[in-house]
Amino acid sequence: MEDVVTRPAVFILLGPPGAGKGTQARMLTEAFGLVQLSTGDMLRAAVAAGTPAGLAARSVMEAGGLVSDEIVLGILKERMRQPDIRAGVILDGFPRTAAQAAALDDLLAENGQTVSAAIALEVDDEAMIDRVAGRFTCAACGEGYHDRHKQTARPGVCDKCGGTEFTRRADDNAETARERLSAYHAQTAPLIAHYDDLGVLERVDAMGSIAAVSQQLARIVSRVSA
């Protein structure tokens, strides 16, 4: 009997800025042993390691250019070959456009894989603007908080690591949030139709509590990974 080759599951979280993609991805990595693959982190690691795709990215960045989709896909391809992703991955920040989604489909097909589930975190735009405008983050461990929705248990002290330094992104304000939502609807939201056509789209009401959304996501990951 031939051995059955198990391919790592590939999950994508779709949703506008403030929908909680980062928080939920971290919780899924802890619960299921998945690896969260951020395009920015992969890019920096590839450049530091001097991989072929990393060297290509470095030359572009040193020239002041934008790293192309082709290079990003090359870096993702390199990363997907590493042994620590056996349990599966969550893609963070990629794909963002229909062209990137199609290229990702082709990349996965080369290895006999497909996207296991594309999970759309469905939210209300005005609520997202409120969420984004109040966000702040622990400078030490990256745990996220909010002025109204998720304050630290002790004022000025991170619940996770005990850090006392916090940061706010300069673009976490209402005006920028509206611009980013507009860009999301124009470029990224069409991916929902793409993955719906492929039969791998899952919809989650992301307006509930972090715990409630996490439970919905956990059920999807458990079912798809079974």
PDB file of N, CA and C in Angstrom, residues 11 13 20-21 24-25 28 32 119-121 204 210 212-223:
ATOM      1  N   PHE A  11      -5.020  28.025   5.522  1.00  0.00           N
ATOM      2  CA  PHE A  11      -6.168  28.853   5.879  1.00  0.00           C
ATOM      3  C   PHE A  11      -5.880  30.315   5.546  1.00  0.00           C
ATOM      4  N   LEU A  13      -7.541  34.217   6.297  1.00  0.00           N
ATOM      5  CA  LEU A  13      -8.528  35.052   6.985  1.00  0.00           C
ATOM      6  C   LEU A  13      -8.768  36.303   6.165  1.00  0.00           C
ATOM      7  N   GLY A  20     -10.132  41.907  13.418  1.00  0.00           N
ATOM      8  CA  GLY A  20      -9.594  40.975  14.402  1.00  0.00           C
ATOM      9  C   GLY A  20      -8.794  39.834  13.810  1.00  0.00           C
ATOM     10  N   LYS A  21      -8.347  39.975  12.564  1.00  0.00           N
ATOM     11  CA  LYS A  21      -7.618  38.892  11.895  1.00  0.00           C
ATOM     12  C   LYS A  21      -6.356  38.502  12.667  1.00  0.00           C
ATOM     13  N   GLN A  24      -7.225  36.753  16.085  1.00  0.00           N
ATOM     14  CA  GLN A  24      -7.773  35.417  15.879  1.00  0.00           C
ATOM     15  C   GLN A  24      -6.723  34.457  15.319  1.00  0.00           C
ATOM     16  N   ALA A  25      -5.863  34.943  14.463  1.00  0.00           N
ATOM     17  CA  ALA A  25      -4.809  34.089  13.917  1.00  0.00           C
ATOM     18  C   ALA A  25      -3.875  33.609  15.022  1.00  0.00           C
ATOM     19  N   LEU A  28      -5.545  30.867  16.973  1.00  0.00           N
ATOM     20  CA  LEU A  28      -5.595  29.613  16.238  1.00  0.00           C
ATOM     21  C   LEU A  28      -4.227  28.919  16.230  1.00  0.00           C
ATOM     22  N   PHE A  32      -4.108  25.142  17.661  1.00  0.00           N
ATOM     23  CA  PHE A  32      -3.994  24.043  16.693  1.00  0.00           C
ATOM     24  C   PHE A  32      -2.569  23.806  16.200  1.00  0.00           C
ATOM     25  N   ILE A 119     -11.710  32.149   5.266  1.00  0.00           N
ATOM     26  CA  ILE A 119     -12.708  32.512   6.268  1.00  0.00           C
ATOM     27  C   ILE A 119     -12.924  34.018   6.246  1.00  0.00           C
ATOM     28  N   ALA A 120     -14.132  34.426   5.904  1.00  0.00           N
ATOM     29  CA  ALA A 120     -14.480  35.844   5.824  1.00  0.00           C
ATOM     30  C   ALA A 120     -15.031  36.306   7.171  1.00  0.00           C
ATOM     31  N   LEU A 121     -14.321  37.229   7.814  1.00  0.00           N
ATOM     32  CA  LEU A 121     -14.797  37.824   9.059  1.00  0.00           C
ATOM     33  C   LEU A 121     -15.702  38.994   8.686  1.00  0.00           C
ATOM     34  N   VAL A 204     -18.036  34.085   8.917  1.00  0.00           N
ATOM     35  CA  VAL A 204     -18.105  34.165  10.373  1.00  0.00           C
ATOM     36  C   VAL A 204     -18.552  35.564  10.768  1.00  0.00           C
ATOM     37  N   ILE A 210     -14.449  38.469  21.256  1.00  0.00           N
ATOM     38  CA  ILE A 210     -13.285  37.758  20.742  1.00  0.00           C
ATOM     39  C   ILE A 210     -13.443  36.259  20.980  1.00  0.00           C
ATOM     40  N   ALA A 212     -16.237  34.513  21.320  1.00  0.00           N
ATOM     41  CA  ALA A 212     -17.294  33.945  20.482  1.00  0.00           C
ATOM     42  C   ALA A 212     -16.805  33.733  19.054  1.00  0.00           C
ATOM     43  N   VAL A 213     -16.069  34.708  18.525  1.00  0.00           N
ATOM     44  CA  VAL A 213     -15.520  34.571  17.169  1.00  0.00           C
ATOM     45  C   VAL A 213     -14.507  33.437  17.135  1.00  0.00           C
ATOM     46  N   SER A 214     -13.691  33.354  18.188  1.00  0.00           N
ATOM     47  CA  SER A 214     -12.681  32.301  18.267  1.00  0.00           C
ATOM     48  C   SER A 214     -13.318  30.919  18.230  1.00  0.00           C
ATOM     49  N   GLN A 215     -14.445  30.751  18.912  1.00  0.00           N
ATOM     50  CA  GLN A 215     -15.133  29.458  18.926  1.00  0.00           C
ATOM     51  C   GLN A 215     -15.629  29.086  17.530  1.00  0.00           C
ATOM     52  N   GLN A 216     -16.146  30.080  16.803  1.00  0.00           N
ATOM     53  CA  GLN A 216     -16.605  29.803  15.440  1.00  0.00           C
ATOM     54  C   GLN A 216     -15.441  29.362  14.550  1.00  0.00           C
ATOM     55  N   LEU A 217     -14.320  30.062  14.673  1.00  0.00           N
ATOM     56  CA  LEU A 217     -13.150  29.738  13.859  1.00  0.00           C
ATOM     57  C   LEU A 217     -12.598  28.364  14.218  1.00  0.00           C
ATOM     58  N   ALA A 218     -12.575  28.060  15.506  1.00  0.00           N
ATOM     59  CA  ALA A 218     -12.055  26.767  15.949  1.00  0.00           C
ATOM     60  C   ALA A 218     -12.881  25.618  15.381  1.00  0.00           C
ATOM     61  N   ARG A 219     -14.188  25.798  15.313  1.00  0.00           N
ATOM     62  CA  ARG A 219     -15.043  24.749  14.756  1.00  0.00           C
ATOM     63  C   ARG A 219     -14.725  24.526  13.273  1.00  0.00           C
ATOM     64  N   ILE A 220     -14.490  25.624  12.555  1.00  0.00           N
ATOM     65  CA  ILE A 220     -14.169  25.506  11.130  1.00  0.00           C
ATOM     66  C   ILE A 220     -12.835  24.794  10.941  1.00  0.00           C
ATOM     67  N   VAL A 221     -11.820  25.219  11.684  1.00  0.00           N
ATOM     68  CA  VAL A 221     -10.487  24.616  11.550  1.00  0.00           C
ATOM     69  C   VAL A 221     -10.531  23.137  11.915  1.00  0.00           C
ATOM     70  N   SER A 222     -11.252  22.801  12.987  1.00  0.00           N
ATOM     71  CA  SER A 222     -11.360  21.399  13.400  1.00  0.00           C
ATOM     72  C   SER A 222     -12.013  20.552  12.318  1.00  0.00           C
ATOM     73  N   ARG A 223     -13.081  21.090  11.734  1.00  0.00           N
ATOM     74  CA  ARG A 223     -13.815  20.328  10.705  1.00  0.00           C
ATOM     75  C   ARG A 223     -12.968  20.153   9.449  1.00  0.00           C
TER      76      ARG A 223
END
